[in-house]
Amino acid sequence: LITVQVIPEKPEQMQALHQACTVLSGEDPLLQAQYIRALNELHLQVMGTIQLEILEEILAVQRDTGERISNIVLMGSGEPFDNYDNVMKAMSIINEPLGLEIGARHISISTCGVVPGIRRLAEEALPITLSISLHASRDEKRVEIMPINKKWNIAALLSACVDYYKATGRRISFEYTLISGKNDTPADAR
């Protein structure tokens, strides 16, 4: 697992990062290690850690399948907005023409409903698709399934979603898992 923060500021630094990503997707661990050292020697601005696990996963899937990844859904690996800055840096590298060059419109970020993160993402003006893990249509049920609802109820969440849509014009996906006897009644569908 490689954890590095790279903030390229010059075109040649981004080119080095692109070359490193290309090598990291290859099979030769010795060559990979040489490029990691070369990146460090370039003195790319290193400030804390950007989690390259996301990039590593994409590269590993591409390597294992022989297919280019063209769509990303960031979900199921912890709340992205709890690590907002690092997630956005990773999204930037994924989107960058000299990075993985996956269009922002092909990236979705799923949140359990962290309202400040939704509002912050709206300010980025990126055409990323926002997905909300809703799982209940009423507060009294959602709080049982999604404890975050104690902090930001459905009204606050929907208000942030409306603001996100107004700022970006992007559709929002709502995720809803049916749980027998919990959120699957006709009343829940209303």
Coordinates of N, CA and C in Angstrom, one line a residue, residues 9-190:
E9 N 2.7 21.0 -9.3 CA 2.5 22.4 -9.6 C 3.0 22.8 -11.0
K10 N 3.8 21.9 -11.6 CA 4.4 22.2 -12.9 C 4.0 21.1 -13.8
P11 N 3.9 21.4 -15.1 CA 3.6 20.4 -16.1 C 4.5 19.2 -16.0
E12 N 5.8 19.4 -15.8 CA 6.7 18.3 -15.8 C 6.5 17.4 -14.6
Q13 N 6.0 18.0 -13.5 CA 5.7 17.2 -12.3 C 4.4 16.3 -12.6
M14 N 3.4 16.9 -13.3 CA 2.2 16.1 -13.6 C 2.6 15.0 -14.6
Q15 N 3.5 15.3 -15.5 CA 4.0 14.3 -16.4 C 4.7 13.1 -15.7
A16 N 5.5 13.5 -14.7 CA 6.2 12.4 -13.9 C 5.1 11.6 -13.1
L17 N 4.1 12.2 -12.6 CA 3.1 11.5 -11.9 C 2.3 10.6 -12.9
H18 N 2.0 11.1 -14.1 CA 1.4 10.2 -15.1 C 2.2 9.0 -15.4
Q19 N 3.5 9.3 -15.6 CA 4.5 8.2 -15.9 C 4.5 7.2 -14.8
A20 N 4.5 7.7 -13.6 CA 4.5 6.8 -12.4 C 3.3 6.0 -12.3
C21 N 2.1 6.6 -12.6 CA 0.8 5.8 -12.6 C 0.8 4.8 -13.6
T22 N 1.4 5.1 -14.8 CA 1.5 4.1 -15.9 C 2.4 2.9 -15.5
V23 N 3.5 3.2 -14.8 CA 4.4 2.2 -14.4 C 3.8 1.4 -13.2
L24 N 3.1 2.1 -12.3 CA 2.5 1.4 -11.2 C 1.4 0.4 -11.6
S25 N 0.8 0.7 -12.8 CA -0.2 -0.3 -13.3 C 0.5 -1.5 -14.0
G26 N 1.8 -1.5 -14.1 CA 2.5 -2.6 -14.7 C 2.8 -3.7 -13.7
E27 N 3.5 -4.7 -14.2 CA 3.8 -5.9 -13.4 C 5.1 -5.8 -12.6
D28 N 6.0 -5.0 -13.0 CA 7.4 -5.1 -12.5 C 7.6 -4.3 -11.2
P29 N 7.6 -5.0 -10.0 CA 7.7 -4.3 -8.7 C 9.0 -3.5 -8.6
L30 N 10.1 -4.0 -9.2 CA 11.4 -3.2 -9.1 C 11.2 -1.9 -9.9
L31 N 10.6 -1.9 -11.0 CA 10.4 -0.7 -11.8 C 9.5 0.2 -11.1
Q32 N 8.4 -0.3 -10.4 CA 7.5 0.5 -9.7 C 8.2 1.2 -8.5
A33 N 9.1 0.5 -7.8 CA 9.8 1.1 -6.7 C 10.8 2.2 -7.2
Q34 N 11.4 2.0 -8.4 CA 12.3 3.0 -8.9 C 11.5 4.3 -9.2
Y35 N 10.3 4.2 -9.8 CA 9.5 5.3 -10.1 C 9.0 6.0 -8.8
I36 N 8.6 5.3 -7.8 CA 8.2 5.9 -6.6 C 9.4 6.7 -6.0
R37 N 10.6 6.2 -6.0 CA 11.8 6.9 -5.6 C 12.0 8.1 -6.5
A38 N 11.8 8.0 -7.8 CA 12.0 9.1 -8.7 C 11.0 10.2 -8.4
L39 N 9.7 9.8 -8.1 CA 8.7 10.9 -7.7 C 9.2 11.6 -6.5
N40 N 9.7 10.9 -5.5 CA 10.2 11.5 -4.3 C 11.3 12.4 -4.6
E41 N 12.2 12.0 -5.5 CA 13.4 12.8 -5.8 C 13.0 14.1 -6.6
L42 N 11.8 14.1 -7.2 CA 11.4 15.3 -7.9 C 11.0 16.4 -7.0
H43 N 10.9 16.1 -5.7 CA 10.5 17.0 -4.7 C 9.1 17.6 -5.0
L44 N 8.2 16.8 -5.5 CA 6.8 17.3 -5.7 C 6.4 17.7 -4.3
Q45 N 5.6 18.8 -4.3 CA 5.2 19.3 -3.0 C 4.4 18.2 -2.2
V46 N 5.0 17.9 -1.1 CA 4.4 16.8 -0.3 C 3.8 17.5 1.0
M47 N 2.5 17.4 1.2 CA 1.9 18.0 2.3 C 0.9 17.0 3.0
G48 N 1.4 16.3 4.0 CA 0.5 15.3 4.6 C 0.4 14.1 3.8
T49 N -0.8 13.5 3.7 CA -0.9 12.3 2.8 C -2.2 12.3 2.0
I50 N -2.0 12.1 0.7 CA -3.2 11.9 -0.1 C -3.3 10.4 -0.3
Q51 N -4.5 9.9 -0.1 CA -4.6 8.4 -0.1 C -4.7 7.9 -1.6
L52 N -3.6 7.3 -2.0 CA -3.5 6.8 -3.3 C -4.1 5.4 -3.4
E53 N -4.8 5.0 -2.3 CA -5.5 3.7 -2.4 C -6.5 3.7 -3.5
I54 N -7.2 4.8 -3.7 CA -8.2 4.9 -4.7 C -7.6 4.7 -6.1
L55 N -6.5 5.4 -6.3 CA -5.8 5.3 -7.6 C -5.2 3.9 -7.7
E56 N -4.7 3.3 -6.6 CA -4.1 2.0 -6.7 C -5.2 1.0 -7.1
E57 N -6.4 1.1 -6.5 CA -7.5 0.2 -6.8 C -7.9 0.3 -8.3
I58 N -7.9 1.5 -8.8 CA -8.3 1.7 -10.2 C -7.2 1.0 -11.1
L59 N -6.0 1.3 -10.8 CA -4.9 0.8 -11.6 C -4.8 -0.8 -11.5
A60 N -5.1 -1.3 -10.3 CA -5.1 -2.8 -10.2 C -6.2 -3.4 -11.0
V61 N -7.4 -2.8 -11.0 CA -8.5 -3.4 -11.8 C -8.1 -3.3 -13.3
Q62 N -7.6 -2.2 -13.7 CA -7.2 -2.0 -15.1 C -6.2 -3.1 -15.5
R63 N -5.2 -3.3 -14.6 CA -4.1 -4.2 -14.9 C -4.7 -5.7 -14.9
D64 N -5.6 -6.0 -13.9 CA -6.1 -7.4 -13.8 C -7.1 -7.7 -14.9
T65 N -7.8 -6.7 -15.4 CA -8.8 -7.0 -16.4 C -8.4 -6.7 -17.8
G66 N -7.3 -5.9 -17.9 CA -6.9 -5.4 -19.2 C -7.8 -4.4 -19.8
E67 N -8.8 -3.9 -19.1 CA -9.7 -2.9 -19.5 C -9.4 -1.5 -18.9
R68 N -9.7 -0.5 -19.6 CA -9.6 0.9 -19.1 C -10.8 1.2 -18.2
I69 N -10.7 1.7 -17.0 CA -11.8 2.1 -16.2 C -12.2 3.5 -16.7
S70 N -13.5 3.6 -16.9 CA -14.0 4.9 -17.4 C -15.1 5.5 -16.5
N71 N -15.5 4.8 -15.5 CA -16.5 5.3 -14.5 C -16.1 4.9 -13.1
I72 N -16.3 5.9 -12.2 CA -15.9 5.6 -10.8 C -17.1 5.9 -9.9
V73 N -17.4 5.1 -9.0 CA -18.3 5.3 -7.9 C -17.6 5.2 -6.6
L74 N -17.5 6.2 -5.9 CA -16.7 6.2 -4.6 C -17.8 5.9 -3.5
M75 N -17.8 4.7 -3.0 CA -18.8 4.3 -2.0 C -18.3 3.1 -1.3
G76 N -18.8 2.9 -0.1 CA -18.5 1.6 0.6 C -17.1 1.6 1.2
S77 N -16.3 2.7 1.2 CA -15.0 2.7 1.8 C -14.8 3.7 2.8
G78 N -15.9 4.0 3.6 CA -15.9 5.1 4.5 C -16.5 6.3 3.9
E79 N -16.9 7.2 4.8 CA -17.6 8.4 4.4 C -16.6 9.3 3.7
P80 N -16.8 9.6 2.3 CA -15.8 10.4 1.6 C -15.7 11.8 2.2
F81 N -16.8 12.4 2.7 CA -16.7 13.8 3.1 C -16.0 13.9 4.5
D82 N -15.8 12.8 5.2 CA -15.0 12.8 6.4 C -13.5 13.0 6.1
N83 N -13.1 12.8 4.8 CA -11.7 13.0 4.4 C -11.8 13.8 3.1
Y84 N -12.6 14.9 3.1 CA -12.9 15.7 2.0 C -11.7 16.1 1.1
D85 N -10.7 16.7 1.8 CA -9.6 17.3 1.0 C -8.8 16.2 0.3
N86 N -8.5 15.1 0.9 CA -7.8 14.0 0.3 C -8.6 13.3 -0.8
V87 N -9.9 13.2 -0.6 CA -10.8 12.6 -1.7 C -10.8 13.5 -2.9
M88 N -10.9 14.8 -2.7 CA -10.9 15.8 -3.8 C -9.6 15.8 -4.5
K89 N -8.5 15.6 -3.8 CA -7.2 15.6 -4.5 C -7.1 14.3 -5.3
A90 N -7.6 13.2 -4.8 CA -7.6 12.0 -5.6 C -8.5 12.1 -6.8
M91 N -9.6 12.8 -6.7 CA -10.5 13.0 -7.8 C -9.9 13.9 -8.9
S92 N -9.1 14.8 -8.4 CA -8.4 15.7 -9.3 C -7.4 14.9 -10.2
I93 N -6.6 14.0 -9.5 CA -5.7 13.2 -10.3 C -6.4 12.2 -11.2
I94 N -7.5 11.7 -10.7 CA -8.3 10.8 -11.6 C -8.8 11.5 -12.8
N95 N -9.2 12.8 -12.7 CA -9.8 13.6 -13.7 C -8.7 14.2 -14.6
E96 N -7.5 14.5 -14.1 CA -6.5 15.2 -14.8 C -6.1 14.5 -16.1
P97 N -6.0 15.2 -17.2 CA -5.5 14.6 -18.5 C -4.2 13.9 -18.4
L98 N -3.3 14.3 -17.6 CA -2.1 13.6 -17.4 C -2.1 12.6 -16.2
G99 N -3.3 12.5 -15.6 CA -3.5 11.6 -14.5 C -4.1 10.3 -15.1
L100 N -5.3 10.0 -14.6 CA -6.0 8.8 -15.2 C -7.0 9.2 -16.2
E101 N -7.3 10.5 -16.4 CA -8.1 11.0 -17.4 C -9.5 10.4 -17.5
I102 N -10.1 10.3 -16.4 CA -11.5 9.9 -16.3 C -12.3 11.2 -16.1
G103 N -13.3 11.4 -17.0 CA -14.1 12.6 -16.9 C -14.8 12.8 -15.7
A104 N -14.9 14.0 -15.1 CA -15.7 14.3 -13.9 C -17.1 13.8 -14.0
R105 N -17.7 13.9 -15.1 CA -19.1 13.4 -15.3 C -19.2 11.9 -15.2
H106 N -18.1 11.3 -15.1 CA -18.1 9.8 -15.0 C -17.7 9.4 -13.6
I107 N -17.7 10.4 -12.6 CA -17.3 10.1 -11.2 C -18.5 10.4 -10.4
S108 N -18.8 9.4 -9.5 CA -19.9 9.6 -8.5 C -19.3 9.5 -7.1
I109 N -19.8 10.3 -6.2 CA -19.4 10.2 -4.8 C -20.6 10.0 -4.0
S110 N -20.6 8.9 -3.2 CA -21.8 8.6 -2.4 C -21.5 9.0 -0.9
T111 N -22.5 9.6 -0.3 CA -22.4 10.1 1.1 C -23.6 9.6 1.8
C112 N -23.4 9.4 3.1 CA -24.5 9.0 4.0 C -25.4 10.2 4.4
G113 N -24.9 11.4 4.0 CA -25.7 12.6 4.3 C -25.0 13.6 5.1
V114 N -23.7 13.8 4.8 CA -22.9 14.8 5.5 C -23.1 16.1 4.8
V115 N -24.1 16.9 5.4 CA -24.6 18.1 4.8 C -23.4 19.1 4.5
P116 N -22.5 19.4 5.4 CA -21.5 20.4 5.1 C -20.6 19.9 3.9
G117 N -20.4 18.6 3.7 CA -19.6 18.0 2.6 C -20.4 18.2 1.3
I118 N -21.7 18.1 1.3 CA -22.5 18.3 0.1 C -22.4 19.7 -0.3
R119 N -22.5 20.6 0.7 CA -22.5 22.1 0.4 C -21.1 22.5 -0.2
R120 N -20.1 21.9 0.4 CA -18.7 22.2 0.0 C -18.5 21.7 -1.4
L121 N -19.0 20.5 -1.7 CA -18.8 19.9 -3.1 C -19.6 20.8 -4.1
A122 N -20.7 21.3 -3.7 CA -21.4 22.3 -4.6 C -20.6 23.5 -5.0
E123 N -19.8 23.9 -4.0 CA -18.9 25.1 -4.3 C -17.8 24.8 -5.2
E124 N -17.4 23.5 -5.4 CA -16.3 23.1 -6.2 C -16.7 23.3 -7.7
A125 N -18.0 23.3 -8.0 CA -18.5 23.5 -9.4 C -17.9 22.4 -10.3
L126 N -17.7 21.2 -9.8 CA -17.3 20.1 -10.6 C -18.5 19.3 -11.1
P127 N -18.5 18.7 -12.3 CA -19.7 18.0 -12.7 C -19.7 16.5 -12.2
I128 N -19.4 16.3 -10.9 CA -19.4 15.0 -10.3 C -20.9 14.7 -9.9
T129 N -21.2 13.4 -10.0 CA -22.6 13.0 -9.6 C -22.6 12.7 -8.1
L130 N -23.5 13.3 -7.4 CA -23.7 13.1 -6.0 C -24.7 12.0 -5.8
S131 N -24.3 11.0 -4.9 CA -25.2 10.0 -4.6 C -25.5 10.0 -3.1
I132 N -26.7 9.9 -2.7 CA -27.1 10.0 -1.3 C -27.6 8.6 -0.8
S133 N -27.0 8.1 0.3 CA -27.5 6.8 0.9 C -28.7 7.2 1.8
L134 N -29.9 7.1 1.2 CA -31.1 7.6 2.0 C -31.7 6.5 2.9
H135 N -32.1 5.4 2.3 CA -32.6 4.2 2.9 C -33.8 4.3 3.8
A136 N -34.4 5.5 3.9 CA -35.7 5.7 4.6 C -36.2 7.0 4.1
S137 N -37.6 7.1 4.1 CA -38.2 8.3 3.6 C -38.7 9.2 4.8
R138 N -38.6 8.7 6.0 CA -39.0 9.5 7.2 C -37.9 9.4 8.2
D139 N -37.8 10.6 8.9 CA -36.8 10.7 9.9 C -36.8 9.6 11.0
E140 N -37.9 9.2 11.5 CA -38.0 8.3 12.6 C -37.4 6.9 12.1
K141 N -37.6 6.6 10.9 CA -37.0 5.3 10.4 C -35.5 5.5 10.0
R142 N -35.2 6.6 9.3 CA -33.9 6.8 8.9 C -32.9 6.9 10.0
V143 N -33.3 7.4 11.1 CA -32.4 7.5 12.3 C -32.0 6.1 12.8
E144 N -32.9 5.2 12.7 CA -32.6 3.8 13.1 C -31.6 3.1 12.1
I145 N -31.8 3.4 10.8 CA -30.9 2.8 9.8 C -29.6 3.6 9.6
M146 N -29.7 4.9 9.6 CA -28.6 5.8 9.4 C -28.5 6.8 10.5
P147 N -27.7 6.4 11.5 CA -27.6 7.3 12.7 C -27.2 8.7 12.4
I148 N -26.5 9.0 11.3 CA -26.2 10.3 10.9 C -27.4 11.3 10.8
N149 N -28.6 10.6 10.7 CA -29.8 11.4 10.6 C -30.1 12.2 11.9
K150 N -29.4 11.8 13.0 CA -29.6 12.5 14.3 C -28.9 13.9 14.1
K151 N -27.9 14.0 13.3 CA -27.1 15.2 13.1 C -27.7 16.1 12.0
W152 N -28.0 15.4 10.9 CA -28.6 16.1 9.7 C -29.8 15.3 9.3
N153 N -31.0 15.8 9.6 CA -32.2 15.1 9.3 C -32.5 15.2 7.8
I154 N -33.6 14.5 7.3 CA -33.9 14.5 5.9 C -34.2 15.9 5.3
A155 N -34.8 16.7 6.1 CA -35.1 18.1 5.6 C -33.8 18.9 5.3
A156 N -32.8 18.8 6.2 CA -31.5 19.4 6.1 C -30.8 18.8 4.9
L157 N -30.9 17.5 4.8 CA -30.2 16.7 3.7 C -30.8 17.2 2.3
L158 N -32.1 17.2 2.2 CA -32.7 17.6 1.0 C -32.5 19.0 0.6
S159 N -32.4 19.9 1.6 CA -32.1 21.3 1.4 C -30.7 21.4 0.7
A160 N -29.7 20.6 1.3 CA -28.3 20.6 0.7 C -28.3 20.1 -0.7
C161 N -29.2 19.1 -0.9 CA -29.3 18.5 -2.3 C -29.8 19.5 -3.3
V162 N -30.8 20.2 -2.9 CA -31.4 21.3 -3.8 C -30.3 22.3 -4.1
D163 N -29.6 22.7 -3.1 CA -28.5 23.7 -3.3 C -27.4 23.1 -4.2
Y164 N -27.1 21.8 -4.0 CA -26.1 21.2 -4.9 C -26.6 21.2 -6.4
Y165 N -27.9 20.8 -6.6 CA -28.4 20.8 -7.9 C -28.4 22.2 -8.5
K166 N -28.8 23.2 -7.7 CA -28.9 24.6 -8.3 C -27.5 25.1 -8.7
A167 N -26.4 24.7 -7.9 CA -25.1 25.1 -8.1 C -24.4 24.4 -9.3
T168 N -24.8 23.1 -9.5 CA -24.1 22.3 -10.5 C -24.9 21.9 -11.7
G169 N -26.2 21.8 -11.5 CA -27.1 21.3 -12.6 C -27.0 19.8 -12.8
R170 N -26.3 19.2 -11.8 CA -26.1 17.7 -11.9 C -27.2 17.0 -11.2
R171 N -27.6 15.8 -11.8 CA -28.6 15.0 -11.1 C -28.0 14.4 -9.8
I172 N -28.9 14.0 -9.0 CA -28.4 13.4 -7.7 C -29.1 12.0 -7.7
S173 N -28.3 11.0 -7.3 CA -28.9 9.7 -7.2 C -29.2 9.4 -5.7
F174 N -30.3 8.8 -5.5 CA -30.7 8.4 -4.1 C -30.6 6.9 -4.0
E175 N -29.9 6.4 -3.1 CA -29.7 5.0 -2.8 C -30.7 4.6 -1.7
Y176 N -31.3 3.4 -1.9 CA -32.3 3.0 -1.0 C -32.3 1.5 -1.0
T177 N -31.8 0.9 0.1 CA -31.8 -0.6 0.2 C -33.0 -1.0 1.0
L178 N -33.8 -1.9 0.5 CA -35.0 -2.4 1.2 C -34.6 -3.3 2.3
I179 N -35.1 -3.1 3.5 CA -34.8 -4.0 4.6 C -36.2 -4.5 5.1
S180 N -36.3 -5.8 5.0 CA -37.6 -6.4 5.3 C -38.1 -6.0 6.7
G181 N -39.3 -5.5 6.8 CA -39.9 -5.1 8.0 C -39.4 -3.8 8.6
K182 N -38.5 -3.1 7.9 CA -37.9 -1.9 8.4 C -38.3 -0.7 7.6
N183 N -38.1 -0.8 6.3 CA -38.3 0.4 5.4 C -39.0 -0.1 4.1
D184 N -39.7 -1.1 4.1 CA -40.3 -1.7 2.8 C -41.8 -1.7 2.7
T185 N -42.4 -0.9 3.5 CA -43.9 -0.9 3.5 C -44.4 0.1 2.4
P186 N -45.7 0.0 2.0 CA -46.2 1.0 1.1 C -46.1 2.5 1.7
A187 N -46.2 2.6 3.0 CA -46.1 4.0 3.6 C -44.7 4.5 3.4
D188 N -43.7 3.6 3.4 CA -42.3 4.1 3.2 C -42.1 4.5 1.7
A189 N -42.9 4.0 0.8 CA -42.7 4.4 -0.6 C -43.3 5.7 -0.9
R190 N -44.1 6.3 0.0 CA -44.8 7.6 -0.2 C -43.9 8.7 0.0

